[in-house]
Short mmCIF file of C-alpha atoms and ligand atoms in Angstrom, two decimals:
data_model
loop_
_atom_site.label_atom_id
_atom_site.label_comp_id
_atom_site.label_asym_id
_atom_site.label_seq_id
_atom_site.Cartn_x
_atom_site.Cartn_y
_atom_site.Cartn_z
CA UNK A 1 -14.39 -16.22 12.02
CA UNK A 2 -11.42 -18.54 12.25
CA UNK A 3 -11.07 -22.24 11.48
CA UNK A 4 -8.37 -23.98 13.50
CA UNK A 5 -8.00 -27.72 14.04
CA UNK A 6 -11.51 -28.38 12.82
CA UNK A 7 -13.21 -25.82 15.11
CA UNK A 8 -14.66 -22.45 14.14
CA UNK A 9 -14.20 -19.55 16.53
CA UNK A 10 -14.70 -15.79 16.86
CA UNK A 11 -12.28 -13.79 19.00
CA UNK A 12 -11.07 -17.13 20.36
CA UNK A 13 -14.55 -18.33 21.39
CA UNK A 14 -15.65 -21.67 20.00
CA UNK A 15 -18.90 -21.33 18.03
CA UNK A 16 -20.20 -24.82 18.82
CA UNK A 17 -19.67 -24.12 22.54
CA UNK A 18 -21.70 -20.91 22.15
CA UNK A 19 -24.47 -22.87 20.44
CA UNK A 20 -24.51 -25.41 23.29
CA UNK A 21 -25.04 -22.51 25.68
CA UNK A 22 -27.52 -20.38 23.70
CA UNK A 23 -29.25 -22.85 21.37
CA UNK A 24 -30.35 -22.32 17.76
CA UNK A 25 -31.31 -20.36 15.77
CA UNK A 26 -28.73 -17.88 16.98
CA UNK A 27 -27.41 -14.54 15.77
CA UNK A 28 -23.78 -13.85 16.74
CA UNK A 29 -22.11 -10.46 16.22
CA UNK A 30 -18.37 -9.81 16.29
CA UNK A 31 -17.80 -6.24 17.54
CA UNK A 32 -14.21 -6.18 16.24
CA UNK A 33 -15.51 -6.32 12.66
CA UNK A 34 -17.77 -3.29 13.20
CA UNK A 35 -14.83 -1.38 14.67
CA UNK A 36 -12.57 -2.42 11.78
CA UNK A 37 -15.11 -1.15 9.22
CA UNK A 38 -15.61 2.14 11.07
CA UNK A 39 -11.84 2.65 11.29
CA UNK A 40 -11.55 1.98 7.56
CA UNK A 41 -14.10 4.68 6.76
CA UNK A 42 -12.55 7.18 9.12
CA UNK A 43 -9.15 6.57 7.53
CA UNK A 44 -10.42 6.67 3.93
CA UNK A 45 -11.69 10.26 3.93
CA UNK A 46 -9.13 13.01 4.22
CA UNK A 47 -11.33 15.99 4.98
CA UNK A 48 -11.35 18.50 7.88
CA UNK A 49 -14.72 17.39 9.23
CA UNK A 50 -16.10 13.88 8.67
CA UNK A 51 -19.38 12.61 10.12
CA UNK A 52 -20.11 8.88 9.92
CA UNK A 53 -23.72 8.22 10.91
CA UNK A 54 -24.62 4.58 11.38
CA UNK A 55 -27.92 3.70 9.64
CA UNK A 56 -29.38 1.72 12.51
CA UNK A 57 -32.22 0.12 10.58
CA UNK A 58 -29.58 -2.41 9.50
CA UNK A 59 -29.12 -3.78 13.04
CA UNK A 60 -30.82 -2.02 15.90
CA UNK A 61 -29.76 -3.80 19.06
CA UNK A 62 -29.13 -1.10 21.65
CA UNK A 63 -25.76 -2.56 22.63
CA UNK A 64 -24.49 -2.26 19.07
CA UNK A 65 -25.71 1.36 19.12
CA UNK A 66 -23.90 1.97 22.43
CA UNK A 67 -20.61 0.70 21.02
CA UNK A 68 -20.95 2.77 17.87
CA UNK A 69 -21.68 5.84 20.00
CA UNK A 70 -18.59 5.14 22.15
CA UNK A 71 -16.52 4.85 19.00
CA UNK A 72 -17.51 8.38 18.06
CA UNK A 73 -19.91 7.87 15.16
CA UNK A 74 -23.37 9.40 14.89
CA UNK A 75 -26.68 7.78 14.04
CA UNK A 76 -28.94 7.81 10.98
CA UNK A 77 -32.57 7.10 11.80
CA UNK A 78 -35.69 6.67 9.69
CA UNK A 79 -38.39 6.61 12.37
CA UNK A 80 -39.11 8.30 15.68
CA UNK A 81 -38.78 4.90 17.32
CA UNK A 82 -35.21 4.67 16.05
CA UNK A 83 -34.57 8.17 17.45
CA UNK A 84 -35.87 7.07 20.86
CA UNK A 85 -33.64 3.98 20.77
CA UNK A 86 -30.66 6.11 19.74
CA UNK A 87 -31.23 8.59 22.57
CA UNK A 88 -31.56 5.71 25.02
CA UNK A 89 -28.28 4.30 23.70
CA UNK A 90 -26.60 7.60 24.62
CA UNK A 91 -26.36 9.49 21.33
CA UNK A 92 -26.79 13.21 21.82
CA UNK A 93 -29.54 14.68 19.61
CA UNK A 94 -27.03 16.64 17.55
CA UNK A 95 -25.40 13.37 16.45
CA UNK A 96 -28.68 11.97 15.18
CA UNK A 97 -29.98 12.43 11.64
CA UNK A 98 -33.61 11.71 10.93
CA UNK A 99 -34.37 10.82 7.31
CA UNK A 100 -37.99 9.72 7.12
CA UNK A 101 -40.03 8.95 4.05
CA UNK A 102 -43.79 9.39 3.76
CA UNK A 103 -44.32 10.08 7.46
CA UNK A 104 -46.95 12.45 8.78
CA UNK A 105 -46.26 15.92 10.18
CA UNK A 106 -47.02 14.62 13.71
CA UNK A 107 -43.90 12.47 13.56
CA UNK A 108 -41.84 15.33 12.05
CA UNK A 109 -43.00 17.48 14.99
CA UNK A 110 -41.76 14.85 17.44
CA UNK A 111 -38.36 14.74 15.75
CA UNK A 112 -38.05 18.54 15.80
CA UNK A 113 -38.95 18.58 19.50
CA UNK A 114 -36.31 15.93 20.22
CA UNK A 115 -33.71 18.25 18.67
CA UNK A 116 -32.33 15.94 15.98
CA UNK A 117 -31.28 16.97 12.48
CA UNK A 118 -34.32 16.62 10.24
CA UNK A 119 -33.81 15.68 6.63
CA UNK A 120 -36.77 16.50 4.39
CA UNK A 121 -37.69 14.63 1.25
CA UNK A 122 -41.09 16.13 0.48
CA UNK A 123 -41.88 19.67 -0.65
CA UNK A 124 -45.11 20.00 1.31
CA UNK A 125 -43.30 19.03 4.50
CA UNK A 126 -40.79 21.77 3.76
CA UNK A 127 -43.66 24.25 3.50
CA UNK A 128 -45.24 22.91 6.69
CA UNK A 129 -42.02 23.43 8.65
CA UNK A 130 -41.58 26.85 7.07
CA UNK A 131 -44.96 27.88 8.48
CA UNK A 132 -44.69 26.21 11.90
CA UNK A 133 -40.97 26.00 12.75
CA UNK A 134 -39.20 28.58 10.61
CA UNK A 135 -36.14 28.53 12.90
CA UNK A 136 -35.44 24.81 12.58
CA UNK A 137 -32.42 24.19 10.35
CA UNK A 138 -33.24 21.63 7.70
CA UNK A 139 -31.44 19.28 5.41
CA UNK A 140 -32.91 18.54 1.99
CA UNK A 141 -32.84 15.05 0.55
CA UNK A 142 -32.29 15.25 -3.17
CA UNK A 143 -33.01 12.61 -5.73
CA UNK A 144 -30.24 13.10 -8.29
CA UNK A 145 -31.78 10.46 -10.60
CA UNK A 146 -28.54 8.58 -10.78
CA UNK A 147 -29.39 4.97 -11.53
CA UNK A 148 -27.40 2.84 -9.12
CA UNK A 149 -27.80 0.02 -6.70
CA UNK A 150 -27.58 -3.74 -6.45
CA UNK A 151 -31.10 -4.39 -7.67
CA UNK A 152 -34.34 -2.61 -8.39
CA UNK A 153 -35.75 -2.96 -4.87
CA UNK A 154 -32.79 -1.30 -3.20
CA UNK A 155 -32.09 1.32 -5.85
CA UNK A 156 -33.73 4.49 -4.64
CA UNK A 157 -32.33 7.21 -6.89
CA UNK A 158 -34.14 6.41 -10.11
CA UNK A 159 -36.90 8.48 -11.68
CA UNK A 160 -39.78 6.39 -10.32
CA UNK A 161 -38.38 6.34 -6.79
CA UNK A 162 -40.51 7.61 -3.92
CA UNK A 163 -37.41 8.94 -2.15
CA UNK A 164 -36.06 12.46 -2.19
CA UNK A 165 -36.98 15.69 -3.90
CA UNK A 166 -36.18 15.59 -7.59
CA UNK A 167 -33.31 17.79 -8.76
CA UNK A 168 -35.75 19.15 -11.33
CA UNK A 169 -37.74 20.67 -8.47
CA UNK A 170 -34.83 22.67 -7.04
CA UNK A 171 -36.15 25.96 -8.45
CA UNK A 172 -39.34 25.42 -6.43
CA UNK A 173 -37.34 24.51 -3.32
CA UNK A 174 -35.25 27.66 -3.67
CA UNK A 175 -38.38 29.77 -4.04
CA UNK A 176 -39.89 28.28 -0.88
CA UNK A 177 -36.67 28.65 1.09
CA UNK A 178 -36.43 32.35 0.19
CA UNK A 179 -40.10 33.12 0.70
CA UNK A 180 -40.47 31.30 4.01
CA UNK A 181 -37.03 32.28 5.34
CA UNK A 182 -35.93 28.67 5.88
CA UNK A 183 -32.38 27.82 6.89
CA UNK A 184 -31.02 24.93 4.85
CA UNK A 185 -28.00 23.56 6.69
CA UNK A 186 -27.49 20.34 4.76
CA UNK A 187 -27.88 18.64 1.39
CA UNK A 188 -28.37 14.91 1.26
CA UNK A 189 -28.67 12.07 -1.19
CA UNK A 190 -28.90 8.30 -0.84
CA UNK A 191 -28.92 6.63 -4.22
CA UNK A 192 -29.41 3.05 -3.06
CA UNK A 193 -27.56 0.11 -1.68
CA UNK A 194 -24.70 -1.71 -3.38
CA UNK A 195 -22.84 0.94 -5.34
CA UNK A 196 -19.79 -0.72 -6.82
CA UNK A 197 -18.40 2.09 -8.84
CA UNK A 198 -16.83 5.19 -7.23
CA UNK A 199 -17.78 6.87 -10.52
CA UNK A 200 -21.43 6.79 -9.48
CA UNK A 201 -20.57 8.70 -6.33
CA UNK A 202 -18.46 11.27 -8.10
CA UNK A 203 -21.17 11.86 -10.69
CA UNK A 204 -23.71 12.32 -7.91
CA UNK A 205 -21.21 14.47 -6.00
CA UNK A 206 -20.98 16.91 -8.89
CA UNK A 207 -24.77 17.17 -8.97
CA UNK A 208 -24.90 17.75 -5.20
CA UNK A 209 -22.15 20.39 -5.31
CA UNK A 210 -24.02 22.28 -8.02
CA UNK A 211 -27.11 22.36 -5.83
CA UNK A 212 -25.11 23.15 -2.69
CA UNK A 213 -23.78 26.37 -4.21
CA UNK A 214 -27.35 27.71 -4.19
CA UNK A 215 -27.64 27.44 -0.38
CA UNK A 216 -25.37 29.79 1.60
CA UNK A 217 -26.02 28.39 5.13
CA UNK A 218 -24.78 24.82 4.66
CA UNK A 219 -22.97 23.01 7.43
CA UNK A 220 -22.73 19.57 5.81
CA UNK A 221 -23.18 17.55 2.65
CA UNK A 222 -24.43 14.01 3.20
CA UNK A 223 -23.65 11.33 0.63
CA UNK A 224 -25.95 8.72 2.15
CA UNK A 225 -24.68 5.22 1.69
CA UNK A 226 -24.72 2.31 -0.73
CA UNK A 227 -21.28 1.05 0.19
CA UNK A 228 -21.11 -2.60 -0.76
CA UNK A 229 -19.33 -5.35 1.14
CA UNK A 230 -18.34 -8.78 -0.20
CA UNK A 231 -20.91 -11.56 0.12
CA UNK A 232 -18.91 -14.12 -1.88
CA UNK A 233 -15.16 -14.75 -1.83
CA UNK A 234 -14.66 -13.26 -5.28
CA UNK A 235 -17.24 -10.47 -4.95
CA UNK A 236 -16.52 -7.01 -6.26
CA UNK A 237 -17.15 -4.49 -3.52
CA UNK A 238 -16.86 -0.78 -2.99
CA UNK A 239 -13.22 0.21 -2.70
CA UNK A 240 -13.74 2.75 0.10
CA UNK A 241 -10.09 3.68 0.13
CA UNK A 242 -10.26 4.65 -3.56
CA UNK A 243 -13.64 6.32 -3.09
CA UNK A 244 -12.28 8.21 -0.08
CA UNK A 245 -9.30 9.51 -2.01
CA UNK A 246 -11.36 10.68 -5.01
CA UNK A 247 -14.25 12.15 -3.06
CA UNK A 248 -12.05 13.86 -0.45
CA UNK A 249 -10.22 15.75 -3.20
CA UNK A 250 -13.46 16.84 -4.81
CA UNK A 251 -14.98 17.80 -1.48
CA UNK A 252 -11.97 19.82 -0.34
CA UNK A 253 -12.00 21.67 -3.66
CA UNK A 254 -15.70 22.35 -3.27
CA UNK A 255 -15.19 23.73 0.27
CA UNK A 256 -12.51 26.08 -1.07
CA UNK A 257 -14.91 27.40 -3.72
CA UNK A 258 -17.74 27.60 -1.21
CA UNK A 259 -15.53 29.62 1.14
CA UNK A 260 -15.99 27.48 4.24
CA UNK A 261 -15.15 24.00 5.55
CA UNK A 262 -18.29 21.92 5.57
CA UNK A 263 -18.66 18.46 7.09
CA UNK A 264 -18.74 15.43 4.82
CA UNK A 265 -21.33 12.93 6.01
CA UNK A 266 -21.89 9.28 5.24
CA UNK A 267 -24.65 6.98 6.52
CA UNK A 268 -23.43 3.41 6.20
CA UNK A 269 -25.56 0.55 7.46
CA UNK A 270 -24.48 -2.54 5.57
CA UNK A 271 -20.84 -1.47 5.34
CA UNK A 272 -20.48 -1.28 9.12
CA UNK A 273 -22.44 -4.31 10.27
CA UNK A 274 -23.05 -6.82 7.45
CA UNK A 275 -19.89 -8.83 7.96
CA UNK A 276 -20.02 -8.78 11.77
CA UNK A 277 -23.03 -11.12 11.82
CA UNK A 278 -23.19 -14.92 11.75
CA UNK A 279 -26.49 -16.75 11.85
CA UNK A 280 -26.39 -20.33 13.12
CA UNK A 281 -29.23 -22.78 12.48
CA UNK A 282 -29.68 -26.50 13.05
CA UNK A 283 -30.56 -28.94 10.29
CA UNK A 284 -33.84 -30.66 11.06
CA UNK A 285 -34.22 -32.89 8.01
CA UNK A 286 -32.51 -33.96 4.83
CA UNK A 287 -35.30 -34.62 2.39
CA UNK A 288 -34.72 -36.07 -1.03
CA UNK A 289 -37.29 -35.59 -3.81
CA UNK A 290 -36.94 -36.86 -7.41
CA UNK A 291 -35.11 -33.66 -8.39
CA UNK A 292 -33.61 -32.14 -5.29
CA UNK A 293 -31.91 -32.76 -1.98
CA UNK A 294 -33.39 -30.35 0.55
CA UNK A 295 -31.71 -29.44 3.81
CA UNK A 296 -34.52 -28.16 6.06
CA UNK A 297 -33.39 -26.03 8.99
CA UNK A 298 -34.91 -24.69 12.23
CA UNK A 299 -35.40 -21.20 10.81
CA UNK A 300 -36.87 -19.53 7.76
CA UNK A 301 -38.00 -16.30 6.15
CA UNK A 302 -39.21 -15.21 9.59
CA UNK A 303 -35.60 -14.88 10.78
CA UNK A 304 -33.67 -14.03 7.62
CA UNK A 305 -35.77 -12.82 4.73
CA UNK A 306 -33.17 -11.29 2.43
CA UNK A 307 -32.79 -14.29 0.09
CA UNK A 308 -36.57 -14.46 -0.44
CA UNK A 309 -37.16 -10.70 -0.44
CA UNK A 310 -34.22 -9.45 -2.50
CA UNK A 311 -32.76 -12.64 -3.96
CA UNK A 312 -29.70 -11.94 -1.81
CA UNK A 313 -26.84 -14.38 -1.61
CA UNK A 314 -25.63 -15.48 1.82
CA UNK A 315 -22.68 -17.82 2.04
CA UNK A 316 -23.68 -20.90 4.05
CA UNK A 317 -21.29 -23.49 5.46
CA UNK A 318 -21.48 -26.58 7.64
CA UNK A 319 -20.07 -25.70 11.06
CA UNK A 320 -20.30 -29.32 12.15
CA UNK A 321 -18.29 -30.66 9.26
CA UNK A 322 -15.36 -28.45 8.22
CA UNK A 323 -13.72 -31.27 6.29
CA UNK A 324 -16.78 -33.07 4.89
CA UNK A 325 -17.39 -34.07 1.31
CA UNK A 326 -19.01 -31.25 -0.74
CA UNK A 327 -22.55 -31.99 -1.98
CA UNK A 328 -25.36 -29.98 -3.62
CA UNK A 329 -28.42 -28.83 -1.65
CA UNK A 330 -31.37 -26.56 -1.66
CA UNK A 331 -31.36 -25.07 1.82
CA UNK A 332 -34.87 -24.24 2.98
CA UNK A 333 -36.71 -23.02 6.05
CA UNK A 334 -39.48 -24.53 8.18
CA UNK A 335 -42.09 -21.87 7.36
CA UNK A 336 -45.24 -22.79 5.46
CA UNK A 337 -44.20 -20.74 2.45
CA UNK A 338 -41.54 -21.43 -0.13
CA UNK A 339 -38.76 -20.01 1.98
CA UNK A 340 -35.62 -20.97 0.13
CA UNK A 341 -32.34 -19.69 1.54
CA UNK A 342 -30.18 -21.13 -1.22
CA UNK A 343 -30.59 -23.16 -4.40
CA UNK A 344 -28.05 -25.63 -5.81
CA UNK A 345 -25.63 -24.73 -3.07
CA UNK A 346 -22.45 -26.70 -2.49
CA UNK A 347 -22.03 -27.41 1.22
CA UNK A 348 -20.05 -30.09 3.03
CA UNK A 349 -22.31 -33.12 3.42
CA UNK A 350 -25.16 -32.25 5.78
CA UNK A 351 -26.72 -34.65 8.28
CA UNK A 352 -29.74 -33.99 10.48
CA UNK A 353 -28.50 -32.15 13.56
CA UNK A 354 -25.64 -30.40 11.74
CA UNK A 355 -25.17 -26.71 12.42
CA UNK A 356 -25.15 -24.43 9.38
CA UNK A 357 -23.76 -20.91 9.51
CA UNK A 358 -24.85 -17.97 7.33
CA UNK A 359 -22.34 -15.19 6.72
CA UNK A 360 -23.11 -11.47 6.28
CA UNK A 361 -25.90 -11.84 8.82
CA UNK A 362 -25.37 -8.50 10.53
CA UNK A 363 -27.28 -6.11 8.26
CA UNK A 364 -31.00 -6.37 7.51
CA UNK A 365 -31.30 -9.83 9.03
CA UNK A 366 -32.50 -9.71 12.64
CA UNK A 367 -33.90 -6.22 12.06
CA UNK A 368 -36.24 -7.59 9.37
CA UNK A 369 -37.31 -10.64 11.36
CA UNK A 370 -40.92 -11.41 12.27
CA UNK A 371 -43.08 -13.86 14.17
CA UNK A 372 -44.69 -15.37 11.10
CA UNK A 373 -46.06 -18.87 11.78
CA UNK A 374 -46.00 -17.87 15.47
CA UNK A 375 -42.32 -18.67 15.67
CA UNK A 376 -40.09 -17.03 18.26
CA UNK A 377 -37.42 -14.66 17.13
CA UNK A 378 -33.86 -15.89 17.83
CA UNK A 379 -31.57 -14.63 20.55
CA UNK A 380 -28.65 -12.36 19.77
CA UNK A 381 -25.16 -12.74 21.21
CA UNK A 382 -22.42 -10.12 21.06
CA UNK A 383 -18.76 -11.05 21.14
CA UNK A 384 -16.80 -8.11 22.46
CA UNK A 385 -13.18 -7.99 23.63
CA UNK A 386 -12.96 -11.77 23.81
CA UNK A 387 -16.15 -12.29 25.85
CA UNK A 388 -19.68 -13.30 24.86
CA UNK A 389 -22.83 -11.54 26.01
CA UNK A 390 -26.49 -12.32 25.53
CA UNK A 391 -27.91 -9.06 24.11
CA UNK A 392 -31.43 -10.25 23.28
CA UNK A 393 -33.32 -13.12 24.80
CA UNK A 394 -35.00 -15.70 22.67
CA UNK A 395 -38.72 -15.00 22.65
CA UNK A 396 -41.27 -17.08 24.52
CA UNK A 397 -44.97 -17.72 24.09
CA UNK A 398 -45.65 -14.79 26.44
CA UNK A 399 -43.99 -12.43 23.95
CA UNK A 400 -46.29 -13.67 21.21
CA UNK A 401 -49.41 -13.20 23.29
CA UNK A 402 -48.56 -10.14 25.34
CA UNK A 403 -50.36 -7.55 23.20
CA UNK A 404 -53.29 -9.72 22.27
CA UNK A 405 -56.51 -8.76 24.01
CA UNK A 406 -58.28 -11.93 25.02
CA UNK A 407 -62.05 -11.55 25.05
CA UNK A 408 -64.32 -13.55 27.31
CA UNK A 409 -66.06 -15.14 24.34
C1 PLP B 1 -31.01 2.46 4.63
C2 PLP B 1 -30.38 3.78 4.56
C3 PLP B 1 -28.97 3.90 4.64
C4 PLP B 1 -28.05 2.73 4.75
O1 PLP B 1 -27.90 2.00 3.58
P1 PLP B 1 -26.85 0.80 3.48
O2 PLP B 1 -26.92 0.33 2.10
O3 PLP B 1 -27.23 -0.23 4.49
O4 PLP B 1 -25.50 1.35 3.83
C5 PLP B 1 -28.45 5.18 4.62
N1 PLP B 1 -29.25 6.28 4.52
C6 PLP B 1 -30.60 6.18 4.45
C7 PLP B 1 -31.42 7.41 4.35
C8 PLP B 1 -31.20 4.94 4.45
O5 PLP B 1 -32.54 4.86 4.36
#
């Protein structure tokens, strides 16, 4: 987003003009930022075969998926519904990874029948597939028990985590693979979001390589994600260029030892789409209490839950007042819960009617939205090659009622 002569714009399109056309609350995505991030990843890893698979739970609009498919990346899915969306967006099944957790065998069956790469994180499921689909190549999700991640809720590699098969259970996995004649074509880990330190990856890489040597039929090793992007101006974030250099060297050396060139996979969600998103809301009220000045906006935890759910920071600025006097606010939603977006936040003086913009609104924002308080979900607008497109309509009362079965009471 650019600020020129008091007006904010994306790819040359004035944001306030877009708001006049589409209304608030409004999600806006800048496709050029997704492309930039994808190009960065592709350039960072110097290996023979690289597979970037976009973790679409971060932002699942089908048009975003279409672009990512056109740009050559694959897809990482966690549900059969995400697989269906991915197929509809044009991904071929062999570019889709399916990494479910705690799903039933009926859903695993569907994924196998759709021809996508299944990634297993439960020993009994491994046995089930061994008995029913012994020819299906499988990837194993390992929990390396490397403690990493931005906070407890998004750190999934620790000992109490429900994700993955523990490295301590590898002897059992090996026994099952041999006995049932399974073909293990991939090894996977995903230690959690927000990994700042390339050292965490290289430590986990060594663990994965050790395990990989035990499986002779591998085609890929998948390092999951956890690549962090800046949320604040001075934020530390994953240096993917440094990570790429270190990990590529290690990976190439491993392939030499292994005797074959494998593919190196990553599954970024946040890294690709976090920064592309801008969420615009309108200030309804400025409400002063004895202790606090609240800015109450026409949105809430129903549209962007990360601050309440994870304690996440989203930078918020006053689109209507680029040169205003800075003041301190608690920025809150209109939901009948304590839905606080930001506490003690310095924002240029806010008046009722002012438009506020949230940054980093691409990942885990719309995709986590709900209809709580019977509110409509916002519309989504894509800015692509200098033009704007409505890619999801704002909901209406019909959307809220359409699956309700009205009885003649
Ligand atoms: C959510 C998820 C990702 C993406 O994580 P980010 O932190 O958004 O990059 C990757 N792989 C799996 C298996 C996931 O569940």
